[in-house]
CSV table of C-alpha atoms and ligand atoms in Angstrom, one decimal:
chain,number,residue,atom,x,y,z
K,1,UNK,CA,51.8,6.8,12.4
K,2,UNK,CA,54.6,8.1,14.6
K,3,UNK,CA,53.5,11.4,17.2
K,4,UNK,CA,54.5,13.7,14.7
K,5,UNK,CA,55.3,17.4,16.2
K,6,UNK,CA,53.3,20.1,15.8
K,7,UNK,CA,55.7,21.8,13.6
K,8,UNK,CA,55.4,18.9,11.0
K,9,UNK,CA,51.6,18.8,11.1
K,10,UNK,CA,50.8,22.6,10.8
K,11,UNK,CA,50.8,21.9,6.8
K,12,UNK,CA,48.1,18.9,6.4
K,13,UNK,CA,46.5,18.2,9.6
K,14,UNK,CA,42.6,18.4,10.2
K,15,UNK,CA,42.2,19.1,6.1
K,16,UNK,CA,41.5,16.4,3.3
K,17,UNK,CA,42.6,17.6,0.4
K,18,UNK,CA,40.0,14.7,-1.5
K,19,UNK,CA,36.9,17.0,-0.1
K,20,UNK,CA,38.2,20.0,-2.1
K,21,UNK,CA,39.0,19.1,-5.5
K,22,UNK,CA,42.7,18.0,-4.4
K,23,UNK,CA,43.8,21.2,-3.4
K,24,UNK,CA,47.1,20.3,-1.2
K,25,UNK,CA,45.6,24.2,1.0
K,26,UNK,CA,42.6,24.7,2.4
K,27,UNK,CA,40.4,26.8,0.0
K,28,UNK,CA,38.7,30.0,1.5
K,29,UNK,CA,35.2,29.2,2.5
K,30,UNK,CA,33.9,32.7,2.0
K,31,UNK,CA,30.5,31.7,2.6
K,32,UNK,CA,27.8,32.2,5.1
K,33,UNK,CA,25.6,29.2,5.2
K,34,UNK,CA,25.8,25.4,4.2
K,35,UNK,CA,23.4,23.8,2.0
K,36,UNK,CA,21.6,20.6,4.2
K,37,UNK,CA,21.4,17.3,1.5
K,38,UNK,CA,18.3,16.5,3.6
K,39,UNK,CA,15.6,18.2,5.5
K,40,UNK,CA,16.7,15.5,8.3
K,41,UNK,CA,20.5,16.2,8.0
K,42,UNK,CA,19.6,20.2,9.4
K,43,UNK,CA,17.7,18.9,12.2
K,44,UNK,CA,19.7,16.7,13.5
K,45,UNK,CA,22.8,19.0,13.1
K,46,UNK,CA,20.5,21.3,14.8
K,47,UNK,CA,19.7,19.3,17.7
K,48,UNK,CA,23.9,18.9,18.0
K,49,UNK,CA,24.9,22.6,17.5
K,50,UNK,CA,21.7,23.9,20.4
K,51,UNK,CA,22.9,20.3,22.7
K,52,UNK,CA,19.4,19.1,22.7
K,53,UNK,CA,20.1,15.8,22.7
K,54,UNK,CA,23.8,13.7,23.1
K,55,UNK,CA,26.1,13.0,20.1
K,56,UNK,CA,25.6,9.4,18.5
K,57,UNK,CA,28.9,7.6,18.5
K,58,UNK,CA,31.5,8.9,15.9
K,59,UNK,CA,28.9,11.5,14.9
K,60,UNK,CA,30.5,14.7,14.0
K,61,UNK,CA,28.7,18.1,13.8
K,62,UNK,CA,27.4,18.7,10.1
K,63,UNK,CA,28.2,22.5,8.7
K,64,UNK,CA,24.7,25.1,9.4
K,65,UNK,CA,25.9,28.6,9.2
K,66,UNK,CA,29.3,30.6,10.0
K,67,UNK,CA,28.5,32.1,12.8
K,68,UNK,CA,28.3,28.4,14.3
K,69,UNK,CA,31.2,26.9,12.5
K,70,UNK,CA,33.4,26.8,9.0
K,71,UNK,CA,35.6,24.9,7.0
K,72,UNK,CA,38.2,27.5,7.6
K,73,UNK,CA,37.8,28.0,11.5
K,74,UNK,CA,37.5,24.3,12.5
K,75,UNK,CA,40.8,23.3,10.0
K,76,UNK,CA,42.8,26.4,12.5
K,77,UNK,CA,41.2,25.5,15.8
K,78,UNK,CA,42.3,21.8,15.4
K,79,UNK,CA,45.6,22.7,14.3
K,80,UNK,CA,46.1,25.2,17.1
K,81,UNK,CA,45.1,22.5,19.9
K,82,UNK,CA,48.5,20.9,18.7
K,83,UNK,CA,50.9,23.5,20.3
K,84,UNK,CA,49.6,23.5,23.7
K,85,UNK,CA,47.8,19.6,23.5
K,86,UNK,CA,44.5,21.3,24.3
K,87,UNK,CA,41.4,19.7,23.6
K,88,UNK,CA,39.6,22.1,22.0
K,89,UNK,CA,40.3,25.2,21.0
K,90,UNK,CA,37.5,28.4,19.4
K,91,UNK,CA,39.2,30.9,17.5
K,92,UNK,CA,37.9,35.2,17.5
K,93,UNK,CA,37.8,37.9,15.1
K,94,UNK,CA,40.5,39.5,18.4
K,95,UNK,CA,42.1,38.4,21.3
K,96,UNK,CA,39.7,40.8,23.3
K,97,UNK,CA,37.5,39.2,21.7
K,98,UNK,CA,38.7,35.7,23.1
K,99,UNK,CA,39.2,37.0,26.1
K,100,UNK,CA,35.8,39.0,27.1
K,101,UNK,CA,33.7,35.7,25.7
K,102,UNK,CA,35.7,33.8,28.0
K,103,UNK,CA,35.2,36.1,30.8
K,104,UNK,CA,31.4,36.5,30.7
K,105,UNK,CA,31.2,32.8,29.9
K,106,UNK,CA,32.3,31.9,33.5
K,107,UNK,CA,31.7,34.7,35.3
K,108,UNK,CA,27.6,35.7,37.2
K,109,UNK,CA,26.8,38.2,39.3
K,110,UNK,CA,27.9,38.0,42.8
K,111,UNK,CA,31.5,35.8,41.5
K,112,UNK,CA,35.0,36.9,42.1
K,113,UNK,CA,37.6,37.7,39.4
K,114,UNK,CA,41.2,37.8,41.0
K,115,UNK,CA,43.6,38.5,38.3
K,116,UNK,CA,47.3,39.4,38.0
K,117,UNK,CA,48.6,42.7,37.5
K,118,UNK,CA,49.9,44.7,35.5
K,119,UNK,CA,47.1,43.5,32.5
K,120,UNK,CA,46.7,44.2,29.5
K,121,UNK,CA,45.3,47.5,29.1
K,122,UNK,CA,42.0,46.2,27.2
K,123,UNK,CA,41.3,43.6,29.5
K,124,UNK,CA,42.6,45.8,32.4
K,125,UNK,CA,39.5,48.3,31.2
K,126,UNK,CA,37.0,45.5,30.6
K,127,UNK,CA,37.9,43.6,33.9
K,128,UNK,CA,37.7,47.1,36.1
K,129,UNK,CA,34.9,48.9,34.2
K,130,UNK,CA,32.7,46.6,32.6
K,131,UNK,CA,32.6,43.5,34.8
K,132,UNK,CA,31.6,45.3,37.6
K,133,UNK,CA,28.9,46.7,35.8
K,134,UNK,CA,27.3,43.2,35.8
K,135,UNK,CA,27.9,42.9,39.2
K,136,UNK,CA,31.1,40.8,39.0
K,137,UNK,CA,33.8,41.8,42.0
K,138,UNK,CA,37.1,42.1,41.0
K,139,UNK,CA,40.5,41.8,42.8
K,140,UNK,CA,44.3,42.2,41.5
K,141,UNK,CA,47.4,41.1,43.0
K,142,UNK,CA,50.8,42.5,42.7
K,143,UNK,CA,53.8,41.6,41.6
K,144,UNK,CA,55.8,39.8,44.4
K,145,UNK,CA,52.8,39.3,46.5
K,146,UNK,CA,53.2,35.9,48.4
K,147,UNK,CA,50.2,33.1,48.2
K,148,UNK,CA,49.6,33.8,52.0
K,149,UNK,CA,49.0,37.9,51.2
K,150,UNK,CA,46.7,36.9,48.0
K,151,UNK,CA,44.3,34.4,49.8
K,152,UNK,CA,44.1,36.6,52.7
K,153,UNK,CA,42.8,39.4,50.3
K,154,UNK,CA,40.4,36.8,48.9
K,155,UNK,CA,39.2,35.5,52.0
K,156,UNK,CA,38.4,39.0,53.5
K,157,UNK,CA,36.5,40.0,50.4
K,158,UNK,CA,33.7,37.4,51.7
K,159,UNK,CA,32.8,36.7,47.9
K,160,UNK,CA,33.3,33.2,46.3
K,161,UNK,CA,36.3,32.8,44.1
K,162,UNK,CA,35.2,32.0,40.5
K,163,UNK,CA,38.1,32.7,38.5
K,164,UNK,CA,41.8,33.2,38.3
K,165,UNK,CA,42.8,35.1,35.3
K,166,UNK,CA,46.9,35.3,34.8
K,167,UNK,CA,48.7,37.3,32.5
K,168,UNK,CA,52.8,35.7,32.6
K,169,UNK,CA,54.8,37.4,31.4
K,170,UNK,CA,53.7,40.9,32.7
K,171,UNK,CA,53.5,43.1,30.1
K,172,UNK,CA,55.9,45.3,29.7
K,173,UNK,CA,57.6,44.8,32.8
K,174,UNK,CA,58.0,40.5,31.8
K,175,UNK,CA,57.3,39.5,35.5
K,176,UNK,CA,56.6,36.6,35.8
K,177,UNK,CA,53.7,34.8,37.9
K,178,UNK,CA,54.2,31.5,39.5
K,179,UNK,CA,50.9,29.4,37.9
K,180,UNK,CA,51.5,26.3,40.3
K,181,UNK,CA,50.6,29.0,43.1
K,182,UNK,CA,48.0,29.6,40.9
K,183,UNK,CA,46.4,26.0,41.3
K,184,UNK,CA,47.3,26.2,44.5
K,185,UNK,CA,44.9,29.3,45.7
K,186,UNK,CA,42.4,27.5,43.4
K,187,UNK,CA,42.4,24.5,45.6
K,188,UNK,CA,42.3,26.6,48.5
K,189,UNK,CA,39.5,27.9,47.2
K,190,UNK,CA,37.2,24.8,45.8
K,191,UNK,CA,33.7,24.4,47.2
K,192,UNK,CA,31.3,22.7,44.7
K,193,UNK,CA,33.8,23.8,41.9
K,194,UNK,CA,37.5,24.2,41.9
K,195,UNK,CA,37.7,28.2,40.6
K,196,UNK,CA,38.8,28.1,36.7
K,197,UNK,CA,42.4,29.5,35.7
K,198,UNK,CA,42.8,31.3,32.8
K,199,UNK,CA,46.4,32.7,31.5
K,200,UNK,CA,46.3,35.2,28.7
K,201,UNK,CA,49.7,33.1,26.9
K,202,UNK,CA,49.8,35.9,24.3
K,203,UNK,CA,53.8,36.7,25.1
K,204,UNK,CA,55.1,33.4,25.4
K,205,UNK,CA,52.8,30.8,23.4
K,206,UNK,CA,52.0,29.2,21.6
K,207,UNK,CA,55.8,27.9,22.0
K,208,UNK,CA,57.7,28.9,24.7
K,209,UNK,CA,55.0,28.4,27.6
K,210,UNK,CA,52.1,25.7,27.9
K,211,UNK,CA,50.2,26.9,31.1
K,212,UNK,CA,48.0,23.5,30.9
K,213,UNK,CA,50.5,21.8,31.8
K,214,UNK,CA,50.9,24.1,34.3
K,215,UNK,CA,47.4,23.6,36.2
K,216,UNK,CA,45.5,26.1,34.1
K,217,UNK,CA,42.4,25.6,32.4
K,218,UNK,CA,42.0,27.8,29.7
K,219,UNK,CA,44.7,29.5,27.7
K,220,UNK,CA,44.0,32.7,26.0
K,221,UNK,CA,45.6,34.5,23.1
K,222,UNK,CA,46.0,37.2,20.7
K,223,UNK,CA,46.4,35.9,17.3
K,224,UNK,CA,47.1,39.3,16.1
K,225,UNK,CA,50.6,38.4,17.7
K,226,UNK,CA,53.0,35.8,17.2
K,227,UNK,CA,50.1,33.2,15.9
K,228,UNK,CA,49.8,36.1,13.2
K,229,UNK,CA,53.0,37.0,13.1
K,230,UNK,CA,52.6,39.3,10.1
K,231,UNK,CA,50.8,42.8,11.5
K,232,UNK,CA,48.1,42.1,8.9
K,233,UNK,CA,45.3,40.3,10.9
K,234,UNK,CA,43.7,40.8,14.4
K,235,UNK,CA,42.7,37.6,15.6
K,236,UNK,CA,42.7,35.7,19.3
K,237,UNK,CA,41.7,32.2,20.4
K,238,UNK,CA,41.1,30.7,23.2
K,239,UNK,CA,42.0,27.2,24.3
K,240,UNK,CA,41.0,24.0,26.8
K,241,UNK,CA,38.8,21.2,27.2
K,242,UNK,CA,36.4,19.9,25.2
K,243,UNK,CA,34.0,20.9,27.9
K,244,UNK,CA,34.8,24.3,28.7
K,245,UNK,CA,35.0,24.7,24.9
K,246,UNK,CA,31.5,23.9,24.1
K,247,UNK,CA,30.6,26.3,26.7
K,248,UNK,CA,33.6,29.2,25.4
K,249,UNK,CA,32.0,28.3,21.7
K,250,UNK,CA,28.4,28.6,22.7
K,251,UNK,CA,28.5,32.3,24.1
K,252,UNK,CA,30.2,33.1,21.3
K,253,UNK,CA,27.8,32.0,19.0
K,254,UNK,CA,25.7,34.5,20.4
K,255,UNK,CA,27.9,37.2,21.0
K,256,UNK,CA,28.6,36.6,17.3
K,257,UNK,CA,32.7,37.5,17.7
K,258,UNK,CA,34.1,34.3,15.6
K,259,UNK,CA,36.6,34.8,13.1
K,260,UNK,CA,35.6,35.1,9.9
K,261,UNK,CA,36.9,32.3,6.7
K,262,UNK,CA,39.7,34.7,5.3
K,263,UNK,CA,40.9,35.7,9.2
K,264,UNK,CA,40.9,31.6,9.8
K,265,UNK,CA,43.0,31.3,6.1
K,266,UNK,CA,45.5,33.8,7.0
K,267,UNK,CA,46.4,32.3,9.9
K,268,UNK,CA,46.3,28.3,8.6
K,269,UNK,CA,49.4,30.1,6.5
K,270,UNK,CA,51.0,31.8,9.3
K,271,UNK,CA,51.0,28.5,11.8
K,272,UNK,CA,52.8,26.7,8.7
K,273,UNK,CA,56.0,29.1,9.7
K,274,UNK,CA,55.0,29.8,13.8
K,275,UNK,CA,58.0,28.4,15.1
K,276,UNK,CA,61.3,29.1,12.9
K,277,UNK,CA,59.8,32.8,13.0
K,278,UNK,CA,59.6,32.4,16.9
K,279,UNK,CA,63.0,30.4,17.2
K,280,UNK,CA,64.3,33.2,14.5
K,281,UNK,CA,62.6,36.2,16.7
K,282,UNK,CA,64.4,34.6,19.9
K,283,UNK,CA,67.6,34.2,18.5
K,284,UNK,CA,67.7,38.1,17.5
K,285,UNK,CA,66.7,39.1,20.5
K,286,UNK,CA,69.6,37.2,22.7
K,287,UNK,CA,71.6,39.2,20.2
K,288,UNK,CA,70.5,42.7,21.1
K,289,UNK,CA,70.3,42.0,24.6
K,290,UNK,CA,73.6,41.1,24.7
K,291,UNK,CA,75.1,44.2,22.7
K,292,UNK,CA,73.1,47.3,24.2
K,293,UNK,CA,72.6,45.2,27.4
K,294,UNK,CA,76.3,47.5,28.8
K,295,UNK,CA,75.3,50.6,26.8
K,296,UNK,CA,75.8,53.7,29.4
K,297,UNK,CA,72.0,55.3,28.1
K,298,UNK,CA,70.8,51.9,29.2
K,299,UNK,CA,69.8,51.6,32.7
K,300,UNK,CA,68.4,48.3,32.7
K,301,UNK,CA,66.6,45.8,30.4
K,302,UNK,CA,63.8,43.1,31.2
K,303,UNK,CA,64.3,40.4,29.6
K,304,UNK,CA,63.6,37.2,30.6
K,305,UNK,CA,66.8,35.6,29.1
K,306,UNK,CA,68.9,37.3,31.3
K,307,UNK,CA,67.2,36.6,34.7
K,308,UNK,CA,69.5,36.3,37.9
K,309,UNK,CA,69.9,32.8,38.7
K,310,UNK,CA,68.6,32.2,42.9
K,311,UNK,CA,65.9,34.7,42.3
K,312,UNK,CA,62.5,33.1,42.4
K,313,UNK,CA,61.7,34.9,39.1
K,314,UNK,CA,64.6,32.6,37.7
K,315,UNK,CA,63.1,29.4,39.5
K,316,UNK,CA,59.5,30.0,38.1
K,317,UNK,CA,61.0,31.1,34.7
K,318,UNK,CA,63.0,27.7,34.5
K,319,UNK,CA,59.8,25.7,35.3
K,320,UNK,CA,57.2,27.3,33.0
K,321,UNK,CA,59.3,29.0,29.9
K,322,UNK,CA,61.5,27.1,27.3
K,323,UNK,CA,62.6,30.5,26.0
K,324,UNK,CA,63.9,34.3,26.6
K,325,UNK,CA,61.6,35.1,24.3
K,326,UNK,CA,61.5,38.2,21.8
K,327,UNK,CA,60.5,41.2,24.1
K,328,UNK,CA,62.9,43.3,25.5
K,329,UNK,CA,61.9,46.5,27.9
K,330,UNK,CA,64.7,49.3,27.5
K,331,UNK,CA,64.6,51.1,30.4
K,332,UNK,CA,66.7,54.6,30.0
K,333,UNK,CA,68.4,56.5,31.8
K,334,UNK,CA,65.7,59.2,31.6
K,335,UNK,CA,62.0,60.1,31.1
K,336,UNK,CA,59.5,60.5,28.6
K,337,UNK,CA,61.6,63.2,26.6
K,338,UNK,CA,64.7,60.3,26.6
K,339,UNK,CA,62.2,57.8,25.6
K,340,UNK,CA,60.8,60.0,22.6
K,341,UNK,CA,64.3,60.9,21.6
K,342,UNK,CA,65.1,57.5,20.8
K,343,UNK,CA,61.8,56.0,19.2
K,344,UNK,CA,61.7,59.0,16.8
K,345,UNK,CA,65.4,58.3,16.1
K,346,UNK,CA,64.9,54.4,14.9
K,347,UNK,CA,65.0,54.2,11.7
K,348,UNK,CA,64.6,50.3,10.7
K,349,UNK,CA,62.5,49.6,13.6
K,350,UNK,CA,59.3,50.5,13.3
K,351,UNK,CA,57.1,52.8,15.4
K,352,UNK,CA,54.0,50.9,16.6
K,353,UNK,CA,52.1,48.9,19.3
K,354,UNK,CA,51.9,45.3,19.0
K,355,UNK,CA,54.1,42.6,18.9
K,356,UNK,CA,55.9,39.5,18.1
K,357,UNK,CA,55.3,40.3,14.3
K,358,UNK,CA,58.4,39.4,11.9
K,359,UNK,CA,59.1,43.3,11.5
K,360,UNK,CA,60.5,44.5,14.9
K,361,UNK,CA,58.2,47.2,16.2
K,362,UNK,CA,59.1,49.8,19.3
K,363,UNK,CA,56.6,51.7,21.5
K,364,UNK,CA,56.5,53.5,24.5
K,365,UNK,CA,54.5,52.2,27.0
K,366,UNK,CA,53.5,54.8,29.5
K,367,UNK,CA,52.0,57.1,26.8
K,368,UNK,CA,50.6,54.5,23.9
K,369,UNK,CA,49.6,50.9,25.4
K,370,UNK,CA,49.0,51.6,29.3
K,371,UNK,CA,48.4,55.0,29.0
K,372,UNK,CA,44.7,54.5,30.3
K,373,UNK,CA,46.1,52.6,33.3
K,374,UNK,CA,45.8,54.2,36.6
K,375,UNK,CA,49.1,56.4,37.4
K,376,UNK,CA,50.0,55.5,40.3
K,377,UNK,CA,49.1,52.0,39.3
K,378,UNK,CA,51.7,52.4,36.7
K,379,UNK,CA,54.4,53.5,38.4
K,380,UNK,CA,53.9,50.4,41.0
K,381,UNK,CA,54.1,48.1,38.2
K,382,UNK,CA,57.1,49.5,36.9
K,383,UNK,CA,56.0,51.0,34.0
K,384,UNK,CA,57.7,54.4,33.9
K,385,UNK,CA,58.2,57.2,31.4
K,386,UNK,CA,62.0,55.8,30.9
K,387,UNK,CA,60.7,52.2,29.9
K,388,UNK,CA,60.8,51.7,25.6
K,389,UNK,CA,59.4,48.1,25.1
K,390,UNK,CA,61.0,46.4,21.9
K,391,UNK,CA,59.2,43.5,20.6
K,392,UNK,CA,62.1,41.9,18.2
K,393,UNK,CA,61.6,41.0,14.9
K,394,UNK,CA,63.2,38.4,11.6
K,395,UNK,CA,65.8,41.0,10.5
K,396,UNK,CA,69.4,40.5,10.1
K,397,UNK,CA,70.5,41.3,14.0
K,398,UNK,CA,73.1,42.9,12.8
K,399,UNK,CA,70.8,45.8,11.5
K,400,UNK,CA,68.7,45.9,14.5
K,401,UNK,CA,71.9,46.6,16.4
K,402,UNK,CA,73.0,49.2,14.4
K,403,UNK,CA,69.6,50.5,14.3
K,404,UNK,CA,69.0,50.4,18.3
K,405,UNK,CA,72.6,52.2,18.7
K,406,UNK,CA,72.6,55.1,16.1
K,407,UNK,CA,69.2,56.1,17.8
K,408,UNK,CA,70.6,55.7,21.7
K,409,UNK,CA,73.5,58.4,20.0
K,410,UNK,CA,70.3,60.6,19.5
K,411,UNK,CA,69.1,60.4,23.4
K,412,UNK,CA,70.9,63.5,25.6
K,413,UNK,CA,70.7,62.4,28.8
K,414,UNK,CA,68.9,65.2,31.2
K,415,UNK,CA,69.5,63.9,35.1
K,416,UNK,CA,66.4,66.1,35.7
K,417,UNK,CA,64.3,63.6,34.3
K,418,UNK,CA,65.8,60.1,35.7
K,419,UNK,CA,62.6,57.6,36.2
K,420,UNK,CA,61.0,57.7,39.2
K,421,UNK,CA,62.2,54.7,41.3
K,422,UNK,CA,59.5,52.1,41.0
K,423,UNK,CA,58.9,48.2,42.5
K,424,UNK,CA,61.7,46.8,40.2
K,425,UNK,CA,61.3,42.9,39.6
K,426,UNK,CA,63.9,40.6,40.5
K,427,UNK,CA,65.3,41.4,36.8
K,428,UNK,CA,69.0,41.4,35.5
T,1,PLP,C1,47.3,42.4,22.0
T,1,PLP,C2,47.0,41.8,23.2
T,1,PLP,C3,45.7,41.5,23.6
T,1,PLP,C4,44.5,41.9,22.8
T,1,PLP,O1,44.4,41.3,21.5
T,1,PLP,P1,43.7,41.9,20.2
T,1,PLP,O2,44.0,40.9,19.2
T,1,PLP,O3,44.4,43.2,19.9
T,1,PLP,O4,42.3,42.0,20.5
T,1,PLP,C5,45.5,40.8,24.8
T,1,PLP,N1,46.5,40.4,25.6
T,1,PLP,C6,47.8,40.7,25.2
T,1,PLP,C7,48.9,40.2,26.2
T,1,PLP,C8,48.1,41.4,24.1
T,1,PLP,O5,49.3,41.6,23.8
């Protein structure tokens, strides 16, 4: 058959509907072990599933028990390989989830993590307070620090490189990394083993960014986000080769953190409508940009659809992204109280952390998501008390105007409380 595109497939592929009464969806396999037709089927599935011995040709591994694999989970993780033509992919009950596996999967005593900053703030905490804790070193780089500054920094640490964790965008500030740079240090860097890249993809994928083809190895995401799409479901996977895979699946099946059959069903039906919602979610968000983008209690917005051509943000934006995306951050003219004024003043948009869900949600990150980040650390990253971060939803844009406008009324300026001046991206 023609390559068919991932859109088209996201209904039928990886499931025969002949192996469940005809069903044209995937029923939910809410169950907890599989019964073996032989006492010589479970050993060899055995002898697969612990990699005791090599896989016969065209042999595929029988179903034992759901923490090892599911109906539900292995229909999703083939259908998510699709977007970003990974290999393999394993999917988690969370994209911490996803993300810690994959971290102590790669990672001994002795290794060093560099990773981007600003983080997430639940990988920023298990990176700087847990991984050391094993013994792992850890070292971030900035925003707008050149390759020459970052392997400098690595080579007078005096510990081997094992890992390159990205997060691009930024969030909230959307900076962007460069992930051929990336590679690049990797290279630098290879002795017996080129160092692994992993890039948390959660703001841009699965559509709009595909860091393998970019030079990374393992893509990681939240599920609970776009993949989702809904706010109902925490999820996260975690993408790559079939090799790293196998390795990524078999910490998990002993850290025991793989989704679960109705967590893998929920999200087979949100992949069916991933990209219209993302296109849709895009779309609005152009829209708002471009209407409070001039609005005089708007100091300045980050988002990435509006970068300045010439800048190397632009260039790296042009190679890596297909899209603006959905996330805007509003920075005010004003503080925390500025910030407040307006989030309690929305009235359509909701109130909340997370993100790219169809309903468009506000927060404020200084207080809520990086509020256990370091200070000082925030301030360097751009994250001040002025900055609202908008992640834009299905609505009619129309409303989300009206709704982002009658609440800016709401704001009184104080010039008291004007953001601290902060290392500002190359942004529009
Ligand atoms: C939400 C999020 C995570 C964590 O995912 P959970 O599903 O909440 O565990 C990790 N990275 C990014 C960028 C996120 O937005």
């Amino acid at each position: 058959m023609k390559n068919l595109s991932p859109e088209s497939l996201m209904m039928s592929y990886g499931f025969k509907p002949s192996l469940s009464e005809g069903a044209i969806k995937p029923p939910i396999f809410q169950t907890s072990t599989f019964v073996f037709e032989r006492a010589e089927d479970g050993k060899a599935f055995f002898e697969q599933a612990y990699g005791l011995r090599e896989k016969n040709e065209g042999e595929e591994l029988g179903l034992i028990y759901s923490r090892l694999n599911n109906p539900d989970l292995e229909i999703l993780e083939n259908r998510l390989t699709l977007w970003d033509q990974a290999e393999d992919a394993a999917v988690f009950e969370s994209g911490m989830g996803a993300i810690t596996t994959a971290l102590m999967q790669f990672l001994s005593p002795g290794d060093l993590l560099l990773h981007s900053n600003p983080i997430y703030g639940g990988t920023d905490h298990f990176v700087k307070h847990v991984l050391p804790r094993f013994g792992v070193n850890v070292m971030g780089f900035d925003p707008n620090q050149t390759q020459e500054e970052i392997e400098t920094m690595v080579k007078e640490s005096g510990h081997p490189l094992k890992m390159i964790y990205v997060e691009t965008p930024a969030n909230p500030t959307n900076h962007l990394v460069d992930l051929e740079m990336c590679r690049s240090i990797a290279e630098n860097f290879t002795t017996d083993e080129r160092p692994l890249i992993a890039v948390d993809n959660t703001y841009m994928g699965p559509i709009w960014q595909h860091p393998l083809k970019h030079g990374a190895d393992l893509v990681l995401y939240s599920a609970t986000k776009y993949i989702g799409g809904h706010s109902d479901v925490i999820a996260g996977a975690c993408l790559g080769s079939k090799a790293l895979i196998a390795q990524i699946k078999e910490m998990r099946t002993f850290l025991g953190n793989m989704a679960g059959p109705w967590t893998g069903w929920l999200l087979l039906r949100s992949l069916e409508t991933l990209k219209i919602r993302m296109e849709k979610q895009a779309d609005n968000a152009a829209h708002v940009y471009e209407a409070i983008k001039a609005h005089p209690k708007v100091k300045t917005i980050h988002y990435l659809g509006a970068l300045k051509e010439g800048t190397k943000q632009k260039e790296i934006f042009d190679r890596q992204f297909s899209s603006g995306g959905a996330m805007l951050s509003i920075i005010l003219n004003g503080g925390e109280k500025e910030s407040f004024q307006f989030l309690n003043n929305l009235k359509l948009i909701k109130l909340a952390v997370s993100l790219g869900s169809t309903e468009s949600l506000a927060q404020h990150p200084a207080s809520m998501t990086h509020a256990g980040v370091d200070p000082d650390e925030r301030l360097r990253y751009g994250i001040t008390d002025g900055l609202v971060r908008l992640s834009v939803g299905v609505e009619n844009p129309k409303d989300l105007i009206w709704d982002i406008e009658q609440a800016l009324e709401q704001v009184t300026i104080d010039s008291k409380n004007e953001s601290k001046p902060s290392l500002e991206p190359e942004m529009a």
